[in-house]
Coordinates of C-alpha atoms in Angstrom, one line a residue:
M1 CA -19.8 6.7 -37.7
S2 CA -18.0 6.4 -41.0
Q3 CA -16.7 3.1 -42.3
H4 CA -13.0 4.1 -42.3
S5 CA -13.1 5.1 -38.6
L6 CA -14.0 1.5 -37.7
L7 CA -11.0 0.0 -39.4
P8 CA -8.3 0.5 -36.8
S9 CA -10.3 -1.1 -34.0
T10 CA -11.2 -4.0 -36.3
I11 CA -7.6 -4.6 -37.2
T12 CA -6.6 -4.5 -33.5
Y13 CA -9.3 -7.0 -32.6
Q14 CA -8.2 -9.4 -35.3
I15 CA -4.5 -9.2 -34.4
N16 CA -5.2 -9.6 -30.7
R17 CA -7.5 -12.6 -31.4
R18 CA -4.8 -14.3 -33.4
K19 CA -2.3 -13.8 -30.6
N20 CA -4.6 -14.8 -27.8
H21 CA -5.9 -18.0 -29.4
P22 CA -2.8 -20.3 -29.1
R23 CA -1.9 -19.0 -25.6
F24 CA -5.5 -19.7 -24.4
V25 CA -5.6 -23.1 -26.0
A26 CA -2.3 -24.0 -24.4
D27 CA -3.5 -23.0 -21.0
V28 CA -6.8 -24.9 -21.3
M29 CA -4.7 -28.0 -22.2
L30 CA -2.6 -27.3 -19.1
V31 CA -5.9 -27.2 -17.1
M32 CA -6.8 -30.7 -18.2
L33 CA -3.2 -32.0 -17.8
S34 CA -2.9 -30.5 -14.3
Y35 CA -6.3 -32.0 -13.3
M36 CA -5.1 -35.5 -14.3
L37 CA -1.6 -35.0 -12.6
A38 CA -3.2 -33.8 -9.4
A39 CA -5.5 -36.9 -9.4
N40 CA -2.5 -39.1 -9.9
F41 CA -0.6 -37.5 -7.1
T42 CA -3.5 -37.8 -4.6
N43 CA -4.6 -41.3 -5.8
R44 CA -7.9 -40.0 -6.9
T45 CA -9.7 -42.4 -9.3
L46 CA -11.0 -40.5 -12.4
Q47 CA -14.6 -41.1 -13.4
Q48 CA -17.0 -39.9 -16.0
V49 CA -18.1 -37.0 -13.8
D50 CA -14.6 -35.7 -13.9
V51 CA -15.1 -34.9 -17.6
L52 CA -17.9 -32.6 -16.6
I53 CA -15.7 -31.0 -13.9
I54 CA -12.8 -30.4 -16.3
S55 CA -15.2 -28.8 -18.7
G56 CA -16.3 -26.4 -16.0
M57 CA -12.7 -25.7 -15.1
G58 CA -12.1 -24.8 -18.7
M59 CA -15.1 -22.5 -18.9
G60 CA -14.0 -20.9 -15.6
W61 CA -10.5 -20.3 -17.0
Y62 CA -12.0 -18.7 -20.1
F63 CA -14.2 -16.1 -18.2
S64 CA -11.6 -15.3 -15.6
S65 CA -8.8 -14.8 -18.2
K66 CA -11.1 -12.4 -20.0
L67 CA -11.9 -10.4 -16.8
T68 CA -8.2 -10.2 -15.9
D69 CA -6.8 -9.5 -19.4
L70 CA -4.5 -12.4 -19.0
Y71 CA -3.8 -12.7 -22.7
N72 CA -2.9 -9.1 -23.4
E73 CA 0.1 -8.4 -25.5
F74 CA 3.1 -9.4 -23.4
R75 CA 6.0 -8.0 -25.5
T76 CA 6.2 -4.9 -23.2
V77 CA 4.7 -6.4 -20.0
T78 CA 7.0 -7.6 -17.3
F79 CA 7.1 -11.2 -16.3
I80 CA 6.1 -10.4 -12.7
D81 CA 3.0 -8.5 -13.9
E82 CA 2.0 -11.5 -16.0
I83 CA 2.3 -13.7 -12.9
L84 CA 0.2 -11.2 -10.9
A85 CA -2.5 -11.4 -13.6
L86 CA -2.4 -15.2 -13.2
L87 CA -3.2 -15.2 -9.5
P88 CA -6.9 -14.3 -9.7
N89 CA -7.3 -17.0 -12.4
L90 CA -5.8 -19.6 -10.0
L91 CA -8.1 -18.4 -7.3
T92 CA -11.1 -18.8 -9.6
Q93 CA -10.0 -22.3 -10.4
F94 CA -9.8 -23.1 -6.7
I95 CA -13.3 -21.8 -6.2
V96 CA -14.8 -23.5 -9.2
L97 CA -13.3 -26.8 -8.2
V98 CA -14.4 -26.6 -4.6
V99 CA -18.0 -25.6 -5.6
S100 CA -18.1 -28.4 -8.2
L101 CA -17.0 -31.1 -5.8
F102 CA -19.4 -29.8 -3.2
F103 CA -22.5 -29.9 -5.4
L104 CA -21.5 -33.3 -6.9
K105 CA -21.0 -34.6 -3.3
D106 CA -17.6 -35.8 -4.2
Y107 CA -15.6 -35.8 -1.0
D108 CA -12.8 -38.2 -1.9
Y109 CA -9.5 -36.5 -1.2
T110 CA -11.2 -33.1 -1.7
R111 CA -8.7 -31.0 0.3
S112 CA -5.5 -32.6 -0.9
F113 CA -6.7 -32.9 -4.5
T114 CA -7.8 -29.3 -4.7
L115 CA -4.6 -27.9 -3.3
A116 CA -2.6 -30.2 -5.5
Y117 CA -4.5 -29.1 -8.6
V118 CA -4.0 -25.4 -8.0
A119 CA -0.3 -25.9 -7.2
V120 CA 0.3 -28.1 -10.3
L121 CA -1.7 -25.7 -12.5
G122 CA 0.1 -22.7 -11.2
A123 CA 3.5 -24.3 -11.7
N124 CA 2.7 -25.5 -15.2
V125 CA 1.3 -22.1 -16.4
V126 CA 4.2 -20.1 -14.9
L127 CA 6.7 -22.5 -16.6
K128 CA 4.8 -22.1 -19.9
M129 CA 4.9 -18.3 -19.5
Y130 CA 8.6 -18.3 -18.8
S131 CA 9.4 -20.6 -21.6
T132 CA 7.2 -18.6 -24.0
R133 CA 9.0 -15.4 -23.1
K134 CA 12.4 -16.9 -23.5
I135 CA 11.5 -18.4 -26.9
V136 CA 9.9 -15.1 -28.2
R137 CA 12.8 -13.1 -26.9
F138 CA 15.3 -15.4 -28.6
W139 CA 13.3 -15.1 -31.9
N140 CA 13.1 -11.3 -31.6
L141 CA 16.8 -10.9 -31.0
K142 CA 17.4 -13.1 -34.0
G143 CA 15.1 -11.0 -36.1
V144 CA 12.3 -13.5 -36.2
N145 CA 8.7 -12.5 -35.4
Q146 CA 9.5 -8.8 -36.0
R147 CA 7.0 -6.1 -36.6
N148 CA 7.8 -3.2 -38.9
L149 CA 7.3 0.1 -37.2
V150 CA 7.2 3.7 -38.5
I151 CA 7.2 6.7 -36.1
V152 CA 6.1 10.2 -37.1
G153 CA 5.4 13.3 -35.1
E154 CA 7.2 16.0 -33.1
M155 CA 11.0 15.5 -33.2
N156 CA 11.6 15.1 -29.4
Q157 CA 8.7 12.7 -29.1
V158 CA 9.8 10.7 -32.1
D159 CA 13.4 10.5 -30.9
G160 CA 12.3 9.4 -27.4
F161 CA 10.0 6.7 -28.7
R162 CA 12.6 5.5 -31.2
D163 CA 15.3 5.3 -28.4
L164 CA 12.9 3.3 -26.3
V165 CA 12.4 0.7 -29.0
L166 CA 16.1 0.5 -29.9
R167 CA 17.0 -0.1 -26.2
N168 CA 14.6 -3.0 -25.9
P169 CA 15.1 -5.4 -28.9
Q170 CA 13.0 -8.0 -27.0
F171 CA 9.9 -5.9 -27.9
G172 CA 10.3 -7.4 -31.4
Y173 CA 10.1 -4.2 -33.5
T174 CA 12.1 -3.2 -36.5
I175 CA 12.0 0.6 -37.2
L176 CA 11.5 1.1 -40.9
G177 CA 11.6 4.9 -40.5
A178 CA 11.2 7.8 -38.2
W179 CA 10.3 11.4 -39.2
G180 CA 9.9 14.3 -36.9
Y181 CA 9.1 18.0 -37.1
K182 CA 10.3 20.8 -34.9
E183 CA 7.6 22.6 -32.9
P184 CA 8.9 26.3 -32.7
G185 CA 7.4 28.7 -35.2
R186 CA 4.8 26.1 -36.5
R187 CA 1.3 26.3 -35.3
T188 CA 0.2 23.1 -37.0
P189 CA 2.2 19.9 -37.9
P190 CA 3.2 19.5 -41.6
L191 CA 0.7 16.9 -42.7
L192 CA 1.7 16.9 -46.4
E193 CA 5.4 16.4 -45.6
T194 CA 4.5 13.5 -43.2
I195 CA 2.3 11.8 -45.9
D196 CA 5.1 12.1 -48.4
F197 CA 7.5 10.5 -46.0
L198 CA 5.1 7.7 -45.3
N199 CA 4.5 7.1 -49.0
E200 CA 8.3 6.8 -49.6
T201 CA 8.8 4.5 -46.6
S202 CA 6.0 2.2 -47.6
L203 CA 7.3 1.6 -51.2
G204 CA 8.1 -2.1 -51.5
K205 CA 7.8 -2.6 -47.7
V206 CA 5.1 -3.7 -45.3
I207 CA 4.4 -1.4 -42.4
D208 CA 2.8 -3.3 -39.5
E209 CA 2.3 -0.5 -37.1
L210 CA 2.4 3.3 -37.3
V211 CA 3.0 5.4 -34.1
I212 CA 2.0 9.1 -34.2
A213 CA 3.8 11.1 -31.6
P214 CA 2.8 14.8 -31.6
S215 CA 3.7 17.0 -28.7
Q216 CA 0.0 18.0 -28.5
F217 CA -3.1 16.4 -30.0
E218 CA -3.7 18.1 -33.3
E219 CA -6.9 16.8 -34.7
S220 CA -6.3 17.5 -38.4
Y221 CA -2.8 16.1 -38.2
V222 CA -3.8 12.8 -36.5
K223 CA -7.0 12.4 -38.5
G224 CA -5.0 12.9 -41.8
I225 CA -2.4 10.2 -40.9
I226 CA -5.1 7.8 -39.7
S227 CA -6.9 8.3 -43.0
W228 CA -3.8 7.4 -44.9
A229 CA -3.1 4.3 -42.7
D230 CA -6.7 3.2 -43.0
K231 CA -6.4 2.9 -46.8
K232 CA -3.4 0.6 -46.3
G233 CA -4.8 -1.4 -43.4
I234 CA -2.0 -0.3 -41.0
L235 CA -2.5 -0.5 -37.2
V236 CA -2.2 3.0 -35.7
R237 CA -1.2 4.0 -32.2
F238 CA -0.4 7.5 -31.0
T239 CA 1.1 9.2 -27.9
P240 CA -0.4 12.7 -27.7
G241 CA 2.1 14.7 -25.6
F242 CA 1.9 12.5 -22.5
F243 CA 5.5 13.2 -21.6
Q244 CA 4.8 16.8 -20.8
F245 CA 2.9 15.7 -17.6
S246 CA 4.6 14.5 -14.4
A247 CA 3.2 11.0 -14.4
S248 CA 4.7 7.7 -15.2
R249 CA 1.6 5.6 -16.0
Y250 CA -1.4 6.0 -18.3
S251 CA -4.2 3.7 -19.2
L252 CA -6.7 3.7 -22.0
E253 CA -10.3 2.5 -21.7
L254 CA -13.6 2.7 -23.5
F255 CA -16.4 4.7 -21.9
G256 CA -19.2 3.7 -24.1
N257 CA -17.9 4.6 -27.5
Y258 CA -15.5 7.2 -26.2
P259 CA -11.8 6.3 -25.6
L260 CA -10.6 7.8 -22.3
I261 CA -7.0 8.2 -21.2
T262 CA -6.3 8.0 -17.5
V263 CA -3.4 10.0 -16.1
R264 CA -1.6 8.3 -13.2
S265 CA -3.3 5.0 -13.6
T266 CA -2.7 2.4 -11.0
P267 CA -3.2 -1.4 -11.1
L268 CA -5.5 -1.1 -8.0
E269 CA -8.1 0.6 -10.1
M270 CA -8.9 -2.9 -11.4
D271 CA -11.3 -4.7 -9.1
S272 CA -9.3 -8.0 -9.3
W273 CA -6.1 -6.4 -8.0
W274 CA -8.0 -4.3 -5.4
M275 CA -9.7 -7.4 -4.1
L276 CA -6.3 -9.3 -4.0
K277 CA -4.7 -6.5 -2.0
R278 CA -7.7 -6.4 0.4
A279 CA -7.6 -10.2 0.8
F280 CA -3.9 -9.8 1.7
D281 CA -4.6 -7.1 4.2
V282 CA -7.4 -9.0 6.0
L283 CA -5.4 -12.3 6.1
F284 CA -2.1 -10.6 7.2
S285 CA -3.8 -8.5 9.9
A286 CA -6.0 -11.3 11.2
V287 CA -3.0 -13.7 11.5
F288 CA -0.9 -10.9 13.2
L289 CA -3.7 -10.0 15.7
V290 CA -4.3 -13.7 16.7
L291 CA -0.7 -15.0 16.8
V292 CA 1.3 -11.9 17.9
A293 CA -1.0 -9.2 19.2
S294 CA -2.7 -11.6 21.6
W295 CA 0.4 -11.8 23.8
L296 CA 2.5 -8.8 22.7
F297 CA -0.2 -6.1 23.2
P298 CA -0.8 -6.9 26.9
L299 CA 3.0 -6.7 27.6
I300 CA 3.2 -3.3 25.9
A301 CA 0.1 -2.1 27.7
L302 CA 1.6 -3.1 31.1
A303 CA 4.8 -1.2 30.2
I304 CA 2.9 1.9 29.2
R305 CA 0.8 2.0 32.4
W306 CA 3.9 1.3 34.5
D307 CA 5.8 4.2 32.9
S308 CA 3.2 6.9 33.0
R309 CA -0.4 7.7 33.7
G310 CA -3.0 7.8 31.0
P311 CA -4.7 5.5 28.5
V312 CA -2.8 2.7 26.7
F313 CA -4.1 3.6 23.3
F314 CA -4.1 6.9 21.5
V315 CA -6.5 7.5 18.6
Q316 CA -5.6 10.4 16.3
D317 CA -7.6 11.9 13.5
R318 CA -5.7 11.6 10.2
W319 CA -6.5 11.8 6.6
G320 CA -7.4 8.6 5.0
Q321 CA -8.3 7.7 1.4
R322 CA -9.6 10.7 -0.6
G323 CA -8.9 12.9 2.4
R324 CA -11.6 11.5 4.6
N325 CA -10.9 11.7 8.3
I326 CA -10.1 8.4 10.0
G327 CA -9.2 7.5 13.6
V328 CA -5.8 5.9 13.6
W329 CA -4.9 3.7 16.6
K330 CA -1.5 3.8 18.2
F331 CA 0.1 2.9 21.5
R332 CA 0.4 6.1 23.6
T333 CA 4.1 7.2 23.5
M334 CA 3.7 10.7 24.9
Y335 CA 2.7 11.9 28.3
H336 CA -1.1 12.1 28.7
N337 CA -2.6 15.4 27.4
A338 CA 0.7 16.4 25.7
S339 CA -0.1 19.2 23.2
T340 CA 0.3 18.7 19.5
V341 CA -0.1 22.4 18.7
R342 CA 2.8 24.9 18.7
E343 CA 2.6 28.4 20.2
D344 CA 2.0 29.9 16.8
G345 CA -1.0 27.5 16.2
G346 CA 0.8 25.2 13.8
F347 CA 1.1 21.4 14.1
N348 CA 3.8 20.4 16.5
Q349 CA 5.7 17.5 14.8
T350 CA 7.6 15.0 16.9
T351 CA 11.3 15.9 17.0
Q352 CA 14.4 14.1 18.2
D353 CA 14.7 14.2 22.0
D354 CA 11.1 15.5 22.2
P355 CA 10.3 16.1 25.9
R356 CA 6.7 15.0 25.4
I357 CA 7.8 11.4 24.7
T358 CA 7.9 8.9 27.6
K359 CA 10.8 6.5 28.3
V360 CA 8.7 3.5 27.1
G361 CA 7.3 5.6 24.3
R362 CA 10.8 6.3 23.0
F363 CA 11.5 2.6 22.8
L364 CA 8.2 1.9 21.1
R365 CA 8.8 4.6 18.5
K366 CA 12.4 3.4 17.8
T367 CA 11.1 -0.1 17.1
N368 CA 7.9 1.0 15.4
L369 CA 5.9 -1.1 17.9
D370 CA 3.7 2.0 18.6
E371 CA 2.2 1.5 15.1
L372 CA 1.1 -2.1 15.6
P373 CA -2.5 -1.3 16.8
Q374 CA -3.1 0.0 13.3
F375 CA -3.7 -3.6 12.3
I376 CA -7.1 -3.0 13.8
N377 CA -7.6 -0.2 11.3
V378 CA -6.5 -2.6 8.5
L379 CA -9.0 -5.3 9.6
L380 CA -11.8 -2.7 9.8
G381 CA -11.0 -1.4 6.3
S382 CA -9.8 2.2 6.9
M383 CA -6.1 1.4 6.3
S384 CA -3.9 -1.1 4.4
V385 CA -0.8 -3.0 5.5
V386 CA 1.2 -1.1 2.9
G387 CA 0.4 2.4 1.5
P388 CA 1.2 6.1 2.0
R389 CA 1.5 6.9 5.7
P390 CA -1.5 8.9 7.0
H391 CA -0.7 12.3 8.4
A392 CA -2.5 14.2 11.1
V393 CA -5.3 16.4 9.9
K394 CA -3.6 19.6 10.9
H395 CA -0.3 18.5 9.4
S396 CA -2.0 17.7 6.1
L397 CA -3.9 21.0 6.0
E398 CA -0.5 22.8 6.4
T399 CA 1.2 20.7 3.8
L400 CA -1.5 20.8 1.2
P401 CA -0.9 24.3 -0.2
K402 CA 2.9 23.8 -0.3
I403 CA 2.9 20.7 -2.6
D404 CA 0.7 20.7 -5.7
N405 CA 0.3 17.0 -6.0
Y406 CA -0.1 16.2 -2.3
M407 CA -3.6 14.8 -2.6
I408 CA -2.5 12.2 -5.1
R409 CA -1.0 10.2 -2.2
H410 CA -4.6 9.9 -0.8
R411 CA -5.9 8.0 -3.8
L412 CA -5.2 4.8 -1.9
K413 CA -5.9 3.7 1.6
P414 CA -3.0 4.8 3.9
G415 CA -0.7 2.1 5.2
I416 CA 1.0 1.0 8.4
T417 CA 4.3 1.1 6.4
G418 CA 5.1 2.5 3.0
W419 CA 7.6 2.9 0.1
A420 CA 8.7 6.3 1.4
Q421 CA 9.3 5.0 4.9
V422 CA 11.5 2.0 3.9
N423 CA 13.5 4.4 1.7
G424 CA 14.4 6.6 4.7
F425 CA 11.7 9.3 4.4
R426 CA 10.0 9.1 7.8
G427 CA 9.9 11.2 10.9
E428 CA 10.1 14.9 11.0
T429 CA 9.8 16.8 7.7
Q430 CA 10.2 20.5 8.3
E431 CA 12.0 21.1 4.9
I432 CA 9.8 21.4 1.9
G433 CA 12.2 19.4 -0.2
L434 CA 11.9 16.4 2.1
M435 CA 8.1 16.7 2.0
R436 CA 8.1 16.7 -1.8
K437 CA 10.5 13.7 -1.9
R438 CA 8.2 11.8 0.5
V439 CA 5.2 12.6 -1.7
D440 CA 7.1 11.5 -4.8
Y441 CA 7.9 8.1 -3.3
D442 CA 4.2 7.7 -2.3
I443 CA 3.1 8.6 -5.9
W444 CA 5.6 6.2 -7.4
Y445 CA 4.2 3.4 -5.2
I446 CA 0.6 4.2 -6.2
E447 CA 1.5 4.1 -9.9
N448 CA 3.7 1.0 -9.7
W449 CA 1.9 -1.1 -7.1
S450 CA 2.2 -4.9 -7.2
L451 CA 1.7 -7.6 -4.5
V452 CA 5.4 -8.4 -4.8
L453 CA 6.2 -4.8 -4.0
D454 CA 4.0 -5.0 -0.9
F455 CA 5.8 -8.1 0.3
Q456 CA 9.2 -6.4 -0.3
I457 CA 8.1 -3.3 1.7
V458 CA 6.9 -5.6 4.6
L459 CA 10.2 -7.4 4.7
R460 CA 12.2 -4.2 4.6
T461 CA 10.1 -2.8 7.4
A462 CA 10.7 -5.9 9.5
Y463 CA 14.4 -5.6 8.9
N464 CA 14.4 -1.9 9.8
M465 CA 12.6 -2.7 13.1
V466 CA 15.3 -5.2 14.0
K467 CA 18.2 -3.0 12.8
G468 CA 16.8 0.2 14.1
D469 CA 16.0 3.3 12.1
P470 CA 18.0 6.6 12.9
K471 CA 15.0 8.6 11.8
A472 CA 12.6 6.8 14.2
F473 CA 12.0 9.0 17.2

């Protein structure tokens, strides 16, 4: 590999290191302060061994923050995403402290002290994050801490990126110049004209970052501009025609020495977030099954058996994650042996006033109580509390050829409730437009998942169960 090709990554590393260092040092100081405050709140007497424990907490914070990318550039990251990145670090602190106290056989105020420490540390770090954002935003809006930015590439891409920067002054960028070429009639971008523009723009000015925005990746064009930027030590970023694809999120990662761009990236591709969602699923479903299902399920079972003959539960084959078949548990709401196949051989969806539904079944469907046994699926790992709703196998096979991106909704585990459902897209979907809309909502959820969004969907689902959903039948 040539020397000049290493320069951009070296510059990025040095810049990120300078940004991360003060934020990391501040948080380590908060770790020490929170430890002492928690000891004071719980009347714990600090001893020499606590110095060793605090050192271990600092090391734990260092490694967990590295794994969770806690100190990534936060100019364009939302505050809630920064808090979500904090949660695994707090969990790590909890585990490190519990293990340390256990091996040191320090049992004085262990439970209250540990909980107090995590709570105080969380509050302190969140307050620091919020204050830092407010201060940086104030500086940026006042023109302090600005970065000089130049954008070159295809005109529509350049205009779109420039508008994004101008609409968000809190990002802290000043646009020194923007130059775009028109695509029609030109097979290759005008490299020489772009270089002339860059030379003129850089006269007497310092360019901090250069964004290359071609409509498609043109190797000679991008390579030529990077070569020019390398000679001046300018950080280079580029957006190679992403906007032509129907996706809202992308991520870049290194596969060995090869940079790979992921289309439709989701936070749940990171192990830390996947584990957090799984922990939420297990805890939520276990609490529900113990505190609610233990008395509610027998009452529903008695009502079903009183209303009609047949089993209480109904297990249906549906598509799960990656299209694998899973058995989804439900309370039986139809008469026993009711057919799900139409006369033409197609899947017979449930319709309003469907004669196959029993009296008790109609109430269970209206209130969504028929779906509650799926918490068993969640506990066993084939489903999640929140996710795209699983469809029957035959229904999925019929829908697959009608909607090109249908399988994207199966990248995650299916859920008991979902983003599409709380936005009114549930029940019968005979129209292709409604099918596509439901899939669009599922894909948006996959690309924009957060634990806060899951909580929001659960609350809206509970509200709809009480209020009643006109599309629930």
